Tab-separated table of C-alpha atoms in Angstrom:
chain	number	residue	atom	x	y	z
E	231	GLU	CA	0.120	6.739	9.825
E	232	PHE	CA	0.383	3.283	8.948
E	233	ARG	CA	-3.332	2.596	8.732
E	234	ARG	CA	-3.784	5.536	6.426
E	235	VAL	CA	-1.107	3.866	4.140
E	236	LEU	CA	-2.870	0.727	4.480
E	237	PHE	CA	-6.318	2.120	3.747
E	238	ARG	CA	-4.947	4.043	0.633
E	239	SER	CA	-2.898	1.046	-0.681
E	240	LYS	CA	-6.683	-0.878	-1.238
E	241	LYS	CA	-7.941	2.357	-2.816
E	242	ILE	CA	-4.405	2.430	-5.515
E	243	VAL	CA	-4.664	-1.039	-6.159
E	244	GLN	CA	-8.100	-0.586	-7.437
E	245	ALA	CA	-7.084	2.479	-9.212
E	246	LEU	CA	-4.138	0.275	-10.592
E	247	LEU	CA	-5.967	-2.834	-11.719
E	248	ASN	CA	-8.582	-1.006	-13.105
E	249	LYS	CA	-5.914	1.170	-14.962
E	250	ASN	CA	-7.392	4.651	-13.669
E	251	THR	CA	-3.836	6.497	-13.819
E	252	GLU	CA	-5.439	9.880	-12.384
E	253	GLU	CA	-6.729	8.488	-9.410
E	254	ALA	CA	-3.562	6.323	-8.605
E	255	LEU	CA	-1.376	9.279	-8.974
E	256	LYS	CA	-3.739	11.654	-6.814
E	257	ILE	CA	-3.468	9.113	-4.184
E	258	THR	CA	0.339	8.879	-4.320
E	259	HIS	CA	1.055	12.442	-4.678
E	260	LEU	CA	-1.133	12.638	-1.224
E	261	ILE	CA	0.566	10.081	0.440
E	262	HIS	CA	3.915	11.548	-0.576
E	263	GLU	CA	2.856	15.310	0.583
E	264	LYS	CA	2.310	13.879	3.966
E	265	GLY	CA	5.759	12.695	4.161
E	266	LEU	CA	4.734	9.043	4.228
E	267	ASP	CA	7.043	6.372	2.876
E	268	LEU	CA	6.549	5.269	-0.520
E	269	SER	CA	8.625	2.157	-0.398
E	270	GLN	CA	6.125	0.956	2.305
E	271	LEU	CA	3.023	1.924	0.114
E	272	MET	CA	4.591	-0.067	-2.695
E	273	GLN	CA	5.143	-3.051	-0.756
E	274	GLU	CA	1.535	-2.732	0.651
E	275	ILE	CA	0.325	-2.709	-3.025
E	276	ALA	CA	2.527	-5.967	-3.859
E	277	GLN	CA	1.189	-7.713	-0.720
E	278	ARG	CA	-2.713	-6.883	-1.839
E	279	ILE	CA	-2.100	-7.947	-5.339
E	280	ARG	CA	-0.037	-11.092	-4.345
E	281	LEU	CA	-2.977	-12.155	-2.255
E	282	PHE	CA	-5.378	-11.356	-4.988
E	283	SER	CA	-3.451	-13.475	-7.410
E	284	LEU	CA	-3.194	-16.197	-4.975
E	285	ILE	CA	-6.657	-16.419	-4.391
E	286	ALA	CA	-7.516	-16.004	-8.159
E	287	HIS	CA	-5.486	-19.105	-8.927
E	288	VAL	CA	-5.814	-21.606	-5.906
E	289	ASN	CA	-9.190	-22.221	-4.012
E	290	PRO	CA	-9.332	-19.788	-1.149
E	291	SER	CA	-10.180	-22.268	1.577
E	292	THR	CA	-7.148	-24.310	0.571
E	293	LEU	CA	-4.925	-20.956	1.063
E	294	ASN	CA	-6.445	-20.312	4.499
E	295	SER	CA	-4.892	-23.269	5.968
E	296	ASN	CA	-1.393	-22.384	4.375
E	297	VAL	CA	-1.271	-18.633	4.058
E	298	ASN	CA	-2.559	-15.492	6.511
E	299	LEU	CA	-5.155	-13.870	4.037
E	300	ASP	CA	-5.953	-10.662	5.667
E	301	LEU	CA	-8.941	-9.989	3.452
E	302	THR	CA	-12.370	-9.431	4.231
E	303	ASP	CA	-15.522	-11.080	2.568
E	304	GLU	CA	-15.773	-7.579	0.523
E	305	ASP	CA	-11.834	-8.005	-1.002
E	306	LEU	CA	-13.056	-11.534	-1.711
E	307	GLU	CA	-15.795	-10.283	-3.588
E	308	GLU	CA	-13.637	-7.490	-5.568
E	309	CYS	CA	-11.082	-10.093	-6.520
E	310	LYS	CA	-13.616	-11.694	-8.762
E	311	ASN	CA	-13.834	-8.731	-10.781
E	312	TYR	CA	-10.166	-9.063	-11.943
E	313	ASN	CA	-8.694	-11.692	-14.703
E	314	ALA	CA	-6.432	-14.272	-12.941
E	315	GLN	CA	-3.304	-13.520	-15.892
E	316	ASP	CA	-3.659	-9.976	-15.246
E	317	LEU	CA	-3.352	-10.276	-11.543
E	318	ARG	CA	-0.333	-12.189	-11.918
E	319	ARG	CA	1.112	-9.969	-14.553
E	320	CYS	CA	0.425	-7.008	-12.041
E	321	PHE	CA	2.008	-9.038	-8.979
E	322	ALA	CA	5.536	-9.313	-11.299
E	323	ILE	CA	5.243	-5.307	-11.978
E	324	SER	CA	4.626	-4.788	-8.348
E	325	LEU	CA	7.873	-6.928	-7.475
E	326	ASP	CA	9.755	-4.989	-10.016
E	327	ALA	CA	8.528	-1.733	-8.704
E	328	ILE	CA	9.334	-2.517	-4.887
E	329	GLU	CA	13.173	-2.596	-5.740
E	330	GLN	CA	12.800	0.515	-8.100
E	331	VAL	CA	10.987	2.455	-5.586
E	332	PHE	CA	13.334	1.177	-2.355
E	333	LYS	CA	16.513	1.921	-4.462
E	334	ALA	CA	15.299	5.374	-6.144
E	335	HIS	CA	16.874	8.448	-4.863
E	336	ASN	CA	13.565	10.196	-5.783
E	337	THR	CA	10.794	7.730	-4.817
E	338	LEU	CA	7.835	9.761	-6.190
E	339	ILE	CA	9.364	9.500	-9.626
E	340	ALA	CA	10.181	5.673	-9.240
E	341	MET	CA	6.354	5.280	-8.155
E	342	GLU	CA	5.115	7.266	-10.980
E	343	LEU	CA	6.812	4.956	-13.410
E	344	ALA	CA	5.593	1.914	-11.658
E	345	ILE	CA	1.883	3.497	-11.836
E	346	LEU	CA	2.309	4.203	-15.544
E	347	ARG	CA	3.472	0.492	-15.861
E	348	PHE	CA	0.388	-0.679	-14.400
E	349	THR	CA	-2.326	1.450	-15.883
E	350	GLN	CA	-0.765	1.408	-19.375
E	351	ARG	CA	-0.205	-2.242	-19.565
E	352	ALA	CA	-1.763	-4.319	-22.579
E	353	GLN	CA	-5.072	-5.723	-22.467
E	354	MET	CA	-4.610	-9.632	-22.021
E	355	LYS	CA	-5.629	-10.441	-25.730
E	356	GLU	CA	-2.992	-7.860	-26.692
E	357	ALA	CA	-0.433	-9.303	-24.521
E	358	ILE	CA	-1.042	-13.126	-25.691
E	359	GLU	CA	-0.896	-11.595	-29.413
E	360	ILE	CA	2.608	-10.010	-28.775
E	361	THR	CA	3.827	-13.086	-27.151
E	362	THR	CA	2.750	-14.802	-30.124
E	363	ALA	CA	4.509	-12.797	-32.160
E	364	LEU	CA	7.654	-12.575	-30.298
E	365	GLN	CA	7.601	-16.767	-30.396
E	366	LYS	CA	7.342	-16.675	-34.147
E	367	ILE	CA	9.940	-14.221	-34.460
E	368	GLU	CA	12.326	-16.429	-32.452
E	369	SER	CA	11.181	-19.289	-34.311
E	370	LEU	CA	12.395	-17.595	-37.600
E	371	ILE	CA	15.487	-16.364	-36.227
E	372	ASN	CA	16.275	-20.051	-34.953
E	373	ASN	CA	15.147	-21.856	-38.060
E	374	ARG	CA	12.592	-23.827	-36.119
E	375	ASN	CA	9.044	-24.451	-36.946
E	376	TYR	CA	6.566	-22.027	-34.857
E	377	LEU	CA	4.601	-24.452	-32.353
E	378	PRO	CA	1.853	-22.114	-30.806
E	379	ALA	CA	1.860	-21.925	-26.741
E	380	THR	CA	-1.369	-23.469	-25.420
E	381	VAL	CA	-3.810	-20.641	-24.236
E	382	THR	CA	-5.396	-21.303	-20.852
E	383	LYS	CA	-8.953	-21.594	-20.374
E	384	ASP	CA	-8.991	-18.457	-18.041
E	385	VAL	CA	-8.031	-16.421	-21.143
E	386	GLU	CA	-10.479	-17.837	-23.521
E	387	GLU	CA	-13.206	-17.424	-21.390
E	388	LYS	CA	-12.252	-13.708	-20.985
E	389	LYS	CA	-11.832	-13.256	-24.530
E	390	ASN	CA	-15.467	-14.238	-25.352
């Protein structure tokens, strides 16, 4: 049964990163109906997104010597399809979701909420605009001049 959860975690991560709510919910409900542990599924999701995020931010050959990367060449290729900042945001969402699903009386509801948080997340450009607006508001509230944060090269490349 654990291997099935592991296989399905790969499929659900693809759905989550591609913002496919319907597919992610379908997989989750299938796992839940089989009586499998949704907390375990959430941990597997977080682990896979963690690895993708690490690969996106650090050279995989450097990682291999320090971190056990249980990824295939196919996984490494798939990872290239995702934005590094977006992976980092999804990793943060997954860490929050682990605790929420684990503590929930009804794990299915907590898992559904996590799926919505993943699949309804703002585009990177929108997230940057929201962050900038919040920084401007904070500057106004604290009577300071607004100094824009530096946008990383990776985000600039994805905008173009």
